[in-house]
Amino acid sequence: MGKEDEFAAVVTKAILQAGGDEIQVAVLDDIVEGSKVSGSLDASIAAVKTAKRRPGDFGMEIVGALLIPVLIEAAKQFWAAYVKKLAEKTGGDLAELTVTQAKDVARRIWTGEEAFVSVSDFETLVRSAAKREGLSAEQTDKLVRDLRNPSVANAFEAS
Amino acid sequence: MHSRRPDHGEARSERGETFRVAAACTIEIRSQVAVLGAVVFPIVALILPSAFCAFAVYVAFVRIAEQLPSAGVAEALAPNWGALWAAATASLTAILGWAFVRNYKNAQAENGPTRLPVGAKGELLKDRVAALWAELETSRAAPEVVWFANFGVLAHARSGRNGTAIEVSSGLWERVVAGDSLAEGILAHEMAHLVRGDPQVFAALGSAAGAARLSIRIATLTGLAAMFVLVGDEALSGLTAQTDLSATLLNITATVVLAGLVLLALPLGSTIVRRHCGLISALMEMRADVLAALWTSGLARFAKTFETYPARRQSTLADVGHSLFSPNLTHLSEAERINLLYSRDRLITPKIRYFAFSIALPFLLPTTAATYLIAGGAFDQALVTGVAVIFQLTTAAMLLNAGDAGCPSWRRVILLGVALCFAQALPRINLASIGYFLTNYAVAIAVPGGFGSPTSWEGVFSDACLTGDDVFQEFLDATYLGWFFVAAAISAICLKALAMISVRVRQHDRSGYLCLVALAAGGVVSVLSSYDSWRDEFFRHWPLSVATQWFALTEPLPWLRLCAPVLTIFLTLAPFAARVTPS
């Protein structure tokens, strides 16, 4: 899993935990486990989006809330934007960034210490991804409330 | 019948009706399983492939023997056709048995990655499942609940050595925790599968289809091997005799085309078995829907919940096509399932539109170039007859069950009457002339004018028209022209009457015995009415030989044969029903 994926997984998990979405957290853990086999978070998410119909299934296609893909997509875009701005301003290279350092970056963003990007930038990306994935207004608003929850920053420190 | 404690406010009569509807579904499922096990599978997965294997080996041996210099060796090698077929049948029987058992064991062992639900929401999920199960008044132990990661709202019922379980997706888990009524319906559907023992039947159906596929694959490979022997022999003959290369190539092409036409019957046979298994699966899913509706909110409200659910995928024309024709059918499309739940008429009677392909495919078998040669086409005819007879009996049995669920409408019984008469006519329509036409032109590639085939396009067109006319004449003879509609009307009236007397019949002291006798009589009449003098191998022997007497008896009113099965069932039961005072 690349740094972008790791950052996205860390941020997504923290937001879901802040929102009390235990089930989604369990699914994310499953997806991250799967990505170690498939090599990519996107491939693991794609596997969890599809299902083959078998006798004994209920068999009706009913779409569930795609919270995780929305957060993952937004977080990856957020990471890309952050890396680009950092490189432009300081010429820094994040290629060797560790997971711990990525969490630290996330913590600084959520506590407002980071100058280049803010939580509001992430909120914009989340709203845009939510619209693309067809989330309802209520679901999007809850996601935004959760990502602005102060406990998100604590989750980065604790992990 | 597993019931639910009646505390959800719906009327007793509505629950009684839904019981009857569920019982009707069970009758239809068992009938289709019976015809699959007794007719379709033996003919398509065993008899036809073994005949093909024996024929392929026979042809290859004969051709090889012809090339041998010593007549004595050739005679010693000359195969005995009967012994070959017997050996092929015995071998394939053993292979089918082995494959079925292996597939069944593998199916039981196959489970996707699942986990036990944990945390407060995990406990909530387990409690909801246990509470719903407890309402079922079943003595069976509650299933385990496991979950798997998937954003969709999915569920699966499984049963194996470790007991029963309901697998829920994370998407469904969230719905259950949120108290969504849709979630309750889905869980009830899976519970219906477990209560009825469906996972084992699904495993058996899949195993049977897999075993049939293996048998057919063996026959196909044997046929292809024989084809290569023939092609090789043609090539060798051409080289040694130094004949014109183009003549040799034409011979080889004709051999390959003819072999292809002959072997076409095998994948068609595989499709017949798979479609039949798929139809049974889809009927079992419908029954699970009906039972889930019985246990939750009633048929109409259950259907409404799913119809109006915003996140439900809308069915497309491709989905409808899949329901009607796919050999990989497991479930009907969402829209069709909902429409069926709204239609009591369709639920208590056979699902004609989905069954139609299951009778059309066997009907088409003689168009391939070989099956009509096996026992003079008697097995082809037996296959269509078996499916048609079970259609008659299933319809009658489901209507006798109707009772509290009410009479089907006139519209429905008229449709059934027409369908039953048409199904009764099919065993007497032989499409072998199409198979012969195709064989003729395959041979004509190498031997223009062979079999008397014309060598001009006008001649080919004329031949095609003659073949079409032949088939059309068969159709007219079997359906008795305008009298078909008289027969269909009588069928419809009998079906309506059967539904009307069903309550009285069931109240008779010996109702089970009576129904059995009536259905048996109707079945016998249906078989006799299927008699085809061109494919009468089985009808030459007692007791089927009485078919000629039946035809002689009904000669003044031959169209009566189309409605005779249902008429027989009604006339057998009516006198007993008349003696019962309804309570």
XYZ file of C-alpha atoms in Angstrom:
742
model
C 0.000 0.000 0.000
C 1.463 3.386 -0.998
C 1.788 6.412 1.304
C -1.248 7.985 -0.294
C -3.324 4.898 0.531
C -1.973 4.717 4.062
C -2.757 8.361 4.705
C -6.245 7.880 3.276
C -6.859 4.802 5.439
C -5.657 6.564 8.597
C -7.796 9.656 8.009
C -10.858 7.635 7.045
C -10.603 5.456 10.116
C -10.255 8.441 12.410
C -13.339 10.121 10.943
C -15.429 6.956 11.110
C -14.419 6.382 14.727
C -15.310 9.964 15.562
C -18.743 9.392 14.032
C -19.307 6.198 16.033
C -19.541 4.143 12.830
C -18.276 0.854 14.313
C -19.487 -1.188 11.378
C -17.780 1.040 8.839
C -14.560 0.892 10.905
C -14.728 -2.915 10.815
C -15.268 -2.806 7.049
C -12.322 -0.452 6.619
C -10.105 -2.785 8.618
C -11.235 -5.593 6.320
C -10.463 -3.488 3.242
C -7.003 -2.573 4.539
C -6.306 -6.266 5.244
C -7.462 -7.073 1.729
C -5.232 -4.400 0.220
C -2.183 -6.187 1.648
C -3.099 -9.092 -0.628
C -4.334 -7.136 -3.643
C -1.607 -4.496 -3.282
C -3.982 -1.587 -3.707
C -6.671 0.047 -1.629
C -8.708 0.766 -4.758
C -8.719 -2.908 -5.755
C -9.787 -3.912 -2.269
C -12.599 -1.336 -2.279
C -13.732 -2.522 -5.718
C -13.954 -6.088 -4.384
C -16.214 -4.910 -1.565
C -18.503 -3.059 -3.976
C -19.371 -6.089 -6.072
C -20.975 -9.418 -5.297
C -21.831 -12.423 -7.365
C -25.422 -13.608 -7.034
C -25.729 -17.137 -5.668
C -28.718 -19.354 -4.851
C -29.622 -18.669 -1.222
C -28.803 -14.964 -1.487
C -31.531 -12.411 -1.109
C -30.718 -11.461 -4.661
C -31.976 -7.887 -4.940
C -29.410 -5.265 -5.719
C -29.761 -2.603 -3.037
C -27.014 -0.054 -2.770
C -25.637 0.733 0.655
C -24.031 3.985 1.741
C -20.628 4.422 0.148
C -19.065 6.353 3.018
C -15.674 4.669 2.858
C -15.076 5.163 -0.885
C -16.061 8.835 -0.496
C -13.644 9.418 2.373
C -10.844 7.421 0.769
C -11.154 9.272 -2.520
C -11.281 12.653 -0.811
C -8.333 11.783 1.444
C -6.198 10.677 -1.473
C -6.920 13.889 -3.339
C -6.209 15.808 -0.148
C -2.856 14.075 0.249
C -1.944 14.764 -3.375
C -2.815 18.444 -2.954
C -0.803 18.662 0.270
C 2.260 16.986 -1.237
C 2.120 19.307 -4.259
C 1.837 22.457 -2.177
C 4.579 21.320 0.152
C 6.875 20.623 -2.773
C 6.108 24.019 -4.344
C 6.688 25.982 -1.157
C 9.574 24.179 0.447
C 10.925 21.879 -2.257
C 10.439 19.058 0.261
C 10.215 15.480 -0.918
C 7.727 13.242 0.878
C 8.714 10.070 -0.910
C 10.297 8.672 2.240
C 7.494 9.761 4.544
C 6.660 7.065 7.090
C 3.197 6.159 8.308
C 3.916 7.764 11.652
C 4.948 10.978 9.925
C 1.798 10.795 7.780
C -0.304 10.580 10.946
C 1.572 13.523 12.333
C 0.792 15.493 9.195
C -2.863 14.592 9.598
C -2.840 15.634 13.242
C -1.289 18.990 12.370
C -3.905 19.569 9.668
C -6.739 18.776 12.024
C -5.367 20.901 14.826
C -4.831 23.819 12.442
C -1.059 23.820 12.807
C -0.512 23.017 9.142
C -0.246 26.076 6.914
C -0.615 24.610 3.457
C -3.974 22.863 3.709
C -6.889 22.944 6.093
C -9.838 20.836 7.132
C -12.057 23.112 5.054
C -10.138 22.023 1.941
C -10.824 18.428 2.893
C -14.488 19.190 3.488
C -14.760 20.559 -0.052
C -13.235 17.373 -1.433
C -15.566 15.212 0.658
C -18.665 17.083 -0.532
C -17.556 16.750 -4.119
C -16.815 13.013 -3.786
C -20.120 12.470 -1.964
C -22.002 14.099 -4.817
C -20.232 11.857 -7.337
C -21.019 8.698 -5.337
C -24.657 9.685 -4.924
C -24.720 10.144 -1.161
C -27.798 11.885 0.198
C -27.622 15.360 1.725
C -28.129 13.881 5.202
C -25.316 11.385 4.756
C -22.981 14.086 3.420
C -23.797 16.463 6.275
C -23.095 13.713 8.820
C -19.745 13.004 7.184
C -18.856 16.668 7.342
C -19.905 16.876 11.002
C -17.803 13.813 11.778
C -14.700 15.095 10.011
C -14.960 18.341 11.977
C -15.319 16.463 15.257
C -12.446 17.451 17.582
C -11.873 13.780 18.483
C -10.500 13.169 14.973
C -7.244 14.900 15.885
C -7.041 12.834 19.081
C -7.432 9.659 17.050
C -4.242 10.524 15.117
C -2.345 11.059 18.335
C -3.608 7.878 19.940
C -2.862 5.566 16.974
C -45.844 -25.283 7.894
C -43.747 -23.031 10.055
C -45.832 -20.154 11.286
C -45.272 -16.962 13.132
C -47.069 -15.930 16.272
C -49.994 -13.809 15.073
C -49.442 -10.524 16.793
C -48.844 -8.222 13.868
C -52.432 -7.280 13.283
C -52.999 -8.724 9.869
C -56.259 -10.531 9.208
C -56.425 -14.274 9.879
C -57.842 -14.790 6.396
C -54.893 -12.972 4.832
C -52.468 -15.210 6.708
C -54.427 -18.280 5.652
C -54.227 -17.142 2.043
C -50.507 -16.581 2.280
C -50.050 -20.096 3.721
C -51.830 -21.466 0.659
C -49.655 -19.364 -1.603
C -46.513 -20.715 0.053
C -47.875 -24.266 -0.281
C -48.528 -23.614 -3.989
C -44.906 -22.533 -4.399
C -43.781 -25.758 -2.731
C -45.917 -27.868 -5.078
C -44.394 -26.157 -8.103
C -40.856 -26.592 -6.786
C -41.316 -30.276 -5.980
C -42.875 -30.944 -9.382
C -39.980 -29.386 -11.221
C -37.476 -31.270 -9.038
C -39.354 -34.504 -9.808
C -39.229 -33.996 -13.571
C -35.580 -32.968 -13.370
C -34.662 -36.113 -11.448
C -36.935 -38.579 -13.261
C -36.832 -37.367 -16.868
C -34.580 -34.451 -17.779
C -31.386 -35.464 -16.009
C -31.453 -39.191 -16.962
C -32.105 -38.454 -20.616
C -29.914 -35.402 -21.100
C -27.025 -36.201 -18.754
C -26.873 -39.976 -19.142
C -28.729 -41.581 -22.037
C -27.901 -39.088 -24.781
C -24.220 -38.621 -23.813
C -23.733 -42.395 -23.467
C -25.332 -42.900 -26.899
C -23.015 -40.262 -28.336
C -19.950 -41.839 -26.705
C -20.918 -45.305 -27.942
C -21.628 -43.990 -31.431
C -18.339 -42.098 -31.575
C -16.333 -45.142 -30.484
C -18.289 -47.359 -32.879
C -17.643 -45.090 -35.865
C -13.959 -44.711 -35.031
C -13.507 -48.464 -34.581
C -15.293 -49.268 -37.835
C -13.182 -46.774 -39.751
C -9.957 -48.074 -38.223
C -10.969 -51.680 -38.863
C -11.588 -50.859 -42.539
C -7.973 -49.809 -42.918
C -6.560 -52.995 -41.434
C -5.113 -55.445 -43.957
C -6.335 -58.578 -42.196
C -10.095 -59.238 -42.350
C -9.818 -61.436 -39.252
C -8.405 -58.628 -37.134
C -11.041 -56.275 -38.521
C -13.814 -58.680 -37.564
C -12.379 -59.157 -34.114
C -12.314 -55.411 -33.590
C -15.791 -54.790 -34.996
C -17.648 -53.398 -32.026
C -20.957 -54.611 -30.813
C -23.186 -51.525 -30.728
C -25.402 -52.740 -27.884
C -22.440 -53.678 -25.687
C -20.774 -50.355 -26.430
C -23.845 -48.396 -25.375
C -24.260 -50.499 -22.240
C -20.607 -49.961 -21.312
C -20.858 -46.227 -21.981
C -24.025 -45.978 -19.883
C -22.456 -47.873 -16.973
C -19.298 -45.753 -17.121
C -21.145 -42.452 -17.271
C -23.464 -43.516 -14.456
C -20.447 -44.103 -12.233
C -18.881 -40.809 -13.301
C -22.112 -38.890 -12.705
C -22.458 -40.398 -9.233
C -18.863 -39.616 -8.334
C -19.080 -36.061 -9.726
C -22.335 -35.356 -7.888
C -20.917 -36.467 -4.529
C -17.668 -34.560 -5.066
C -19.489 -31.382 -6.107
C -21.896 -31.652 -3.166
C -19.061 -32.001 -0.652
C -17.223 -29.048 -2.199
C -20.393 -26.939 -2.167
C -20.874 -27.620 1.543
C -17.291 -26.641 2.261
C -17.331 -23.468 0.161
C -17.744 -20.366 2.280
C -16.504 -16.858 1.650
C -14.521 -15.004 4.320
C -16.881 -14.080 7.149
C -16.468 -12.844 10.716
C -18.511 -12.862 13.870
C -20.135 -9.512 14.636
C -18.614 -7.823 17.689
C -19.280 -4.727 19.733
C -22.570 -3.175 20.756
C -23.860 -3.168 17.179
C -22.819 -6.776 16.793
C -24.910 -7.715 19.805
C -27.811 -5.747 18.378
C -27.579 -7.673 15.120
C -27.505 -11.022 16.911
C -30.437 -10.014 19.122
C -32.558 -8.942 16.140
C -31.903 -12.203 14.317
C -32.645 -14.257 17.429
C -35.857 -12.315 18.082
C -37.124 -12.802 14.546
C -36.206 -16.496 14.621
C -37.977 -16.965 17.930
C -41.210 -15.780 16.322
C -41.112 -18.570 13.807
C -42.320 -21.266 16.184
C -39.733 -23.642 14.838
C -37.930 -26.210 16.930
C -34.730 -25.739 14.961
C -31.824 -24.011 16.640
C -31.333 -20.382 15.703
C -28.724 -19.826 13.014
C -25.373 -18.270 13.697
C -24.962 -14.745 12.355
C -21.778 -13.784 10.568
C -20.904 -10.770 8.485
C -18.769 -9.933 5.501
C -17.595 -6.644 4.104
C -19.741 -5.374 1.281
C -21.352 -1.980 0.714
C -24.437 -3.593 -0.808
C -27.371 -4.806 1.253
C -26.789 -8.535 0.905
C -27.536 -11.731 2.765
C -26.966 -15.407 2.280
C -28.264 -18.515 4.046
C -25.897 -21.410 4.449
C -26.049 -24.816 6.006
C -23.276 -27.284 6.533
C -21.473 -29.563 8.944
C -21.072 -26.662 11.364
C -24.783 -25.895 11.458
C -26.750 -23.114 9.835
C -25.789 -19.492 9.462
C -27.027 -16.269 7.971
C -24.312 -14.190 6.362
C -25.095 -10.496 6.319
C -23.140 -7.832 4.489
C -21.955 -4.795 6.415
C -24.480 -2.805 4.372
C -27.328 -4.961 5.688
C -25.888 -4.957 9.193
C -26.229 -1.167 9.280
C -29.832 -1.414 8.073
C -30.658 -3.943 10.798
C -29.148 -1.708 13.475
C -31.138 1.229 12.110
C -34.358 -0.794 12.476
C -35.069 -0.666 8.757
C -38.176 -2.702 7.807
C -36.402 -3.713 4.613
C -33.718 -5.376 6.706
C -36.296 -7.414 8.606
C -37.730 -8.630 5.299
C -34.316 -9.674 4.038
C -33.501 -11.563 7.243
C -36.904 -13.275 7.069
C -36.170 -14.327 3.482
C -32.925 -15.996 4.573
C -34.649 -17.625 7.527
C -37.212 -19.045 5.114
C -34.377 -20.735 3.251
C -33.080 -22.292 6.455
C -36.496 -23.386 7.716
C -37.230 -25.128 4.394
C -33.779 -26.726 4.130
C -33.068 -24.856 0.884
C -29.240 -24.658 1.145
C -28.985 -28.435 0.783
C -31.285 -28.380 -2.249
C -29.292 -25.552 -3.834
C -26.122 -27.558 -3.288
C -27.752 -30.632 -4.839
C -28.973 -28.660 -7.867
C -25.556 -27.142 -8.422
C -23.944 -30.547 -8.015
C -26.349 -32.119 -10.510
C -25.737 -29.376 -13.061
C -21.969 -29.764 -12.594
C -22.142 -33.544 -12.943
C -24.249 -33.193 -16.113
C -21.707 -30.742 -17.505
C -18.912 -33.266 -16.898
C -20.810 -36.112 -18.555
C -21.597 -33.948 -21.566
C -18.001 -32.753 -21.759
C -16.789 -36.376 -21.838
C -19.247 -37.181 -24.627
C -18.152 -34.089 -26.559
C -14.469 -34.973 -26.248
C -15.187 -38.539 -27.334
C -17.107 -37.195 -30.316
C -14.298 -34.827 -31.214
C -11.767 -37.654 -30.945
C -13.860 -39.738 -33.334
C -14.092 -36.749 -35.667
C -10.296 -36.468 -35.698
C -10.016 -40.180 -36.509
C -12.398 -39.707 -39.438
C -10.637 -36.558 -40.638
C -7.269 -38.272 -40.350
C -8.562 -41.236 -42.268
C -9.944 -38.951 -45.003
C -6.604 -37.186 -45.279
C -4.661 -40.462 -45.350
C -6.993 -41.940 -47.957
C -6.621 -38.831 -50.066
C -2.831 -39.003 -49.895
C -2.480 -42.724 -50.559
C -5.051 -42.813 -53.363
C -3.571 -39.610 -54.744
C -7.033 -38.120 -55.248
C -7.611 -34.485 -56.080
C -6.735 -32.268 -53.071
C -9.953 -30.261 -53.372
C -12.054 -33.431 -53.172
C -10.183 -34.487 -50.007
C -10.680 -31.046 -48.471
C -14.387 -31.145 -49.287
C -14.686 -34.549 -47.611
C -12.884 -33.260 -44.526
C -15.051 -30.131 -44.409
C -18.230 -32.171 -44.712
C -17.010 -34.470 -41.902
C -16.249 -31.532 -39.614
C -19.569 -29.770 -40.334
C -21.564 -32.952 -39.830
C -19.714 -33.718 -36.604
C -20.444 -30.186 -35.416
C -24.146 -30.556 -36.148
C -24.259 -33.888 -34.357
C -22.345 -32.679 -31.315
C -24.535 -29.541 -31.079
C -27.054 -31.627 -29.169
C -24.645 -31.908 -26.243
C -24.262 -28.222 -25.287
C -28.003 -27.880 -25.875
C -28.487 -30.703 -23.398
C -26.240 -28.970 -20.881
C -28.305 -25.801 -21.299
C -31.512 -27.787 -20.706
C -30.233 -29.115 -17.364
C -28.784 -25.766 -16.247
C -31.927 -23.861 -17.151
C -34.083 -26.361 -15.294
C -31.888 -26.122 -12.195
C -31.973 -22.335 -12.499
C -35.774 -22.330 -12.763
C -36.039 -24.407 -9.585
C -33.636 -22.030 -7.776
C -35.693 -19.022 -8.828
C -38.928 -20.716 -7.667
C -37.308 -21.425 -4.279
C -36.322 -17.767 -3.991
C -39.941 -16.799 -4.719
C -41.144 -19.132 -1.999
C -38.677 -17.554 0.427
C -40.132 -14.142 -0.491
C -43.664 -15.429 0.177
C -42.692 -16.947 3.526
C -40.819 -13.786 4.509
C -43.935 -11.787 3.653
C -46.033 -14.199 5.746
C -43.724 -13.688 8.730
C -43.409 -9.938 8.471
C -45.938 -7.603 6.935
C -48.053 -9.603 4.484
C -47.606 -9.993 0.742
C -48.721 -6.552 -0.412
C -46.879 -4.567 2.268
C -43.751 -6.688 1.840
C -43.792 -6.013 -1.894
C -44.419 -2.311 -1.290
C -41.411 -2.045 1.038
C -39.097 -3.225 -1.698
C -40.905 -1.492 -4.541
C -40.591 1.923 -2.939
C -37.112 1.526 -1.459
C -35.072 4.334 -3.034
C -31.740 2.514 -3.065
C -33.120 -0.496 -4.926
C -31.681 -0.984 -8.381
C -34.244 -0.689 -11.160
C -34.562 -3.758 -13.368
C -33.699 -3.492 -17.037
C -34.843 -5.325 -20.147
C -31.649 -7.351 -19.939
C -32.692 -8.492 -16.457
C -36.053 -9.632 -17.814
C -34.276 -11.468 -20.620
C -32.066 -13.106 -18.039
C -35.127 -14.311 -16.119
C -36.767 -15.688 -19.237
C -33.812 -17.329 -20.989
C -30.637 -17.540 -18.965
C -29.273 -20.978 -18.082
C -27.495 -19.292 -15.155
C -30.725 -18.117 -13.548
C -30.702 -17.935 -9.741
C -33.222 -15.160 -9.027
C -35.848 -13.403 -11.050
C -35.256 -9.711 -11.546
C -36.230 -7.297 -8.772
C -39.223 -5.908 -10.672
C -40.539 -9.357 -11.572
C -40.287 -10.583 -7.985
C -42.209 -7.583 -6.738
C -44.863 -7.954 -9.452
C -45.285 -11.615 -8.564
C -45.752 -10.782 -4.889
C -48.594 -8.459 -5.865
C -50.233 -11.103 -8.049
C -51.909 -13.863 -6.064
C -53.160 -15.314 -9.348
C -49.652 -15.877 -10.610
C -48.305 -17.097 -7.291
C -50.882 -19.893 -6.914
C -50.428 -21.131 -10.490
C -47.368 -22.200 -12.520
C -45.011 -19.417 -13.625
C -45.621 -20.002 -17.332
C -43.340 -17.379 -18.787
C -40.285 -18.698 -16.914
C -41.200 -22.321 -17.515
C -41.682 -21.753 -21.273
C -37.972 -21.915 -22.090
C -37.646 -25.138 -20.075
C -40.090 -26.800 -22.437
C -38.884 -25.048 -25.589
C -35.305 -26.290 -25.256
C -36.159 -30.035 -25.173
C -38.582 -29.397 -28.021
C -35.689 -28.038 -30.119
C -33.408 -31.022 -29.498
C -34.396 -32.931 -32.681
C -33.181 -30.031 -34.842
C -29.644 -31.196 -34.133
C -28.467 -33.839 -36.519
C -28.356 -36.942 -34.338
C -30.809 -37.268 -31.462
C -33.672 -38.146 -33.770
C -31.681 -41.226 -34.788
C -31.400 -42.543 -31.231
C -34.233 -45.056 -30.802
C -36.021 -43.293 -33.643
C -36.248 -40.074 -31.667
C -38.081 -41.738 -28.776
C -35.866 -40.132 -26.145
C -36.434 -36.676 -27.630
C -40.159 -37.301 -27.486
C -39.963 -38.701 -23.950
C -38.160 -35.582 -22.766
C -40.820 -33.208 -24.093
C -43.597 -35.521 -22.895
C -42.171 -35.633 -19.372
C -41.965 -31.858 -19.118
C -45.451 -31.400 -20.628
C -47.026 -33.990 -18.320
C -45.519 -32.408 -15.222
C -46.867 -29.033 -16.365
C -50.383 -30.551 -16.474
C -50.063 -32.167 -13.057
C -48.425 -29.146 -11.418
C -51.190 -26.843 -12.619
C -53.913 -29.138 -11.352
C -52.174 -29.746 -8.023
C -51.586 -26.048 -7.428
C -55.239 -25.245 -8.144
C -56.421 -28.039 -5.856
C -54.328 -26.365 -3.189
C -55.805 -22.943 -3.943
C -58.736 -23.091 -1.539
C -58.411 -20.242 0.940
C -56.205 -18.346 -1.453
C -59.201 -18.023 -3.715
C -59.920 -18.896 -7.298
C -57.618 -17.601 -9.977
C -59.235 -15.141 -12.351
C -60.776 -16.138 -15.651
C -57.964 -14.337 -17.421
C -55.417 -16.521 -15.656
C -57.195 -19.841 -16.241
C -57.749 -19.021 -19.926
C -54.031 -18.326 -20.292
C -53.266 -21.574 -18.472
C -55.769 -23.458 -20.608
C -54.082 -22.290 -23.798
C -50.611 -23.016 -22.401
C -51.577 -26.503 -21.233
C -53.129 -27.442 -24.581
C -50.090 -26.122 -26.407
C -47.757 -28.050 -24.109
C -49.864 -31.174 -24.685
C -49.459 -30.760 -28.453
C -45.681 -30.326 -28.376
C -44.689 -34.002 -27.914
C -46.505 -34.739 -31.177
C -44.582 -32.152 -33.180
C -41.331 -33.582 -34.471
C -38.642 -31.143 -35.611
C -36.442 -33.931 -36.970
C -37.095 -32.730 -40.526
C -35.020 -29.646 -39.689
C -32.228 -31.870 -38.380
C -32.427 -33.945 -41.530
C -32.352 -30.823 -43.724
C -29.162 -29.622 -42.017
C -27.534 -33.075 -42.233
C -28.414 -33.265 -45.894
C -26.593 -30.066 -46.703
C -23.604 -30.926 -44.552
C -23.146 -34.094 -46.645
C -23.794 -32.125 -49.834
C -20.597 -30.147 -49.189
C -18.622 -33.239 -50.162
C -21.171 -35.044 -52.266
C -23.313 -32.521 -54.123
C -26.623 -34.183 -54.806
C -25.906 -36.735 -52.095
C -29.102 -37.844 -50.322
C -30.816 -36.443 -53.391
C -30.146 -32.866 -52.370
C -30.408 -30.212 -55.101
C -27.329 -28.385 -56.334
C -28.874 -25.027 -57.157
C -29.882 -22.187 -54.857
C -33.438 -22.456 -56.113
C -33.377 -26.104 -55.171
C -32.031 -25.319 -51.702
C -34.727 -22.698 -51.202
C -37.366 -25.136 -52.342
C -36.010 -27.754 -49.938
C -36.116 -25.234 -47.082
C -39.725 -24.379 -47.916
C -40.635 -28.053 -47.983
C -39.028 -28.558 -44.582
C -40.868 -25.536 -43.195
C -44.111 -26.809 -44.654
C -43.461 -30.212 -43.101
C -43.013 -28.678 -39.668
C -46.050 -26.441 -40.093
C -48.149 -29.466 -41.062
C -46.938 -31.270 -37.919
C -48.014 -28.241 -35.901
C -51.482 -28.192 -37.492
C -51.957 -31.926 -36.996
C -50.942 -31.743 -33.359
C -53.093 -28.708 -32.497
C -56.164 -29.683 -34.527
C -56.592 -26.229 -36.100
C -59.506 -24.188 -34.739
C -60.564 -26.966 -32.368
C -57.476 -26.041 -30.338
C -59.391 -23.098 -28.903
C -62.350 -25.288 -28.005
C -59.959 -27.579 -26.140
C -58.330 -24.569 -24.469
C -61.753 -23.291 -23.369
C -62.643 -26.672 -21.869
C -59.260 -26.736 -20.097
C -59.859 -23.271 -18.692
C -63.324 -24.214 -17.426
C -61.959 -27.386 -15.812
C -59.155 -25.446 -14.154
C -61.580 -22.891 -12.769
C -63.849 -25.662 -11.558
C -60.936 -27.462 -9.899
C -60.080 -24.335 -7.941
C -63.737 -23.911 -6.951
C -64.086 -27.470 -5.646
C -60.649 -27.530 -4.020
C -61.956 -26.641 -0.555
C -64.523 -29.459 -0.660
C -61.968 -31.908 -2.016
C -59.614 -31.125 0.862
C -62.405 -31.602 3.354
C -63.124 -35.124 2.081
C -62.029 -37.919 4.419
C -59.681 -39.374 1.877
C -58.634 -36.217 0.105
C -54.961 -37.136 -0.191
C -55.727 -40.473 -1.764
C -58.327 -38.950 -4.080
C -56.001 -36.242 -5.321
C -53.269 -38.781 -5.912
C -55.583 -41.005 -7.951
C -56.936 -38.056 -9.934
C -53.485 -36.708 -10.716
C -52.233 -40.163 -11.655
C -55.172 -40.605 -14.001
C -54.536 -37.209 -15.538
C -50.861 -38.049 -15.925
C -51.624 -41.328 -17.682
C -54.051 -39.612 -20.060
C -51.460 -36.923 -20.777
C -48.810 -39.519 -21.620
C -51.203 -41.454 -23.855
C -52.272 -38.242 -25.576
C -48.609 -37.555 -26.406
C -48.382 -40.603 -28.665
C -46.477 -39.937 -31.881
C -46.579 -42.770 -34.409
C -43.194 -41.730 -35.881
C -41.422 -41.924 -32.536
C -43.251 -44.803 -30.926
C -40.369 -46.958 -29.675
C -41.641 -46.819 -26.076
C -45.311 -46.912 -27.066
C -44.905 -50.337 -28.652
C -44.636 -51.915 -25.240
C -47.304 -52.416 -22.611
C -48.679 -50.405 -20.823
C -47.970 -47.518 -23.203
C -49.211 -49.609 -26.110
C -52.770 -48.712 -25.044
C -52.041 -45.291 -26.572
C -53.113 -46.588 -29.996
C -56.425 -47.690 -28.470
C -56.773 -44.292 -26.806
C -56.250 -42.618 -30.153
C -58.775 -44.929 -31.790
C -61.267 -44.145 -29.014
C -60.825 -40.379 -29.372
C -60.719 -40.410 -33.181
C -64.202 -38.801 -33.534
C -63.064 -35.872 -31.353
C -59.265 -35.881 -31.622
C -58.883 -32.334 -30.206
C -60.241 -33.660 -26.908
C -56.803 -35.195 -26.327
C -55.425 -31.699 -25.708
C -57.727 -31.011 -22.749
C -58.216 -34.631 -21.682
C -55.666 -34.595 -18.825
C -57.261 -31.696 -16.945
C -60.758 -32.937 -17.813
C -59.873 -36.364 -16.398
C -58.616 -34.869 -13.143
C -61.728 -32.754 -12.744
C -64.145 -35.566 -13.594
C -62.381 -37.894 -11.144
C -62.728 -35.465 -8.244
C -66.053 -33.755 -8.956
C -68.335 -36.614 -7.753
C -66.495 -36.792 -4.409
C -66.489 -33.041 -3.969
C -70.247 -32.967 -4.615
C -70.819 -35.299 -1.643
C -68.958 -33.048 0.797
C -70.923 -30.446 2.707
C -68.617 -27.471 3.081
C -67.916 -26.518 6.700
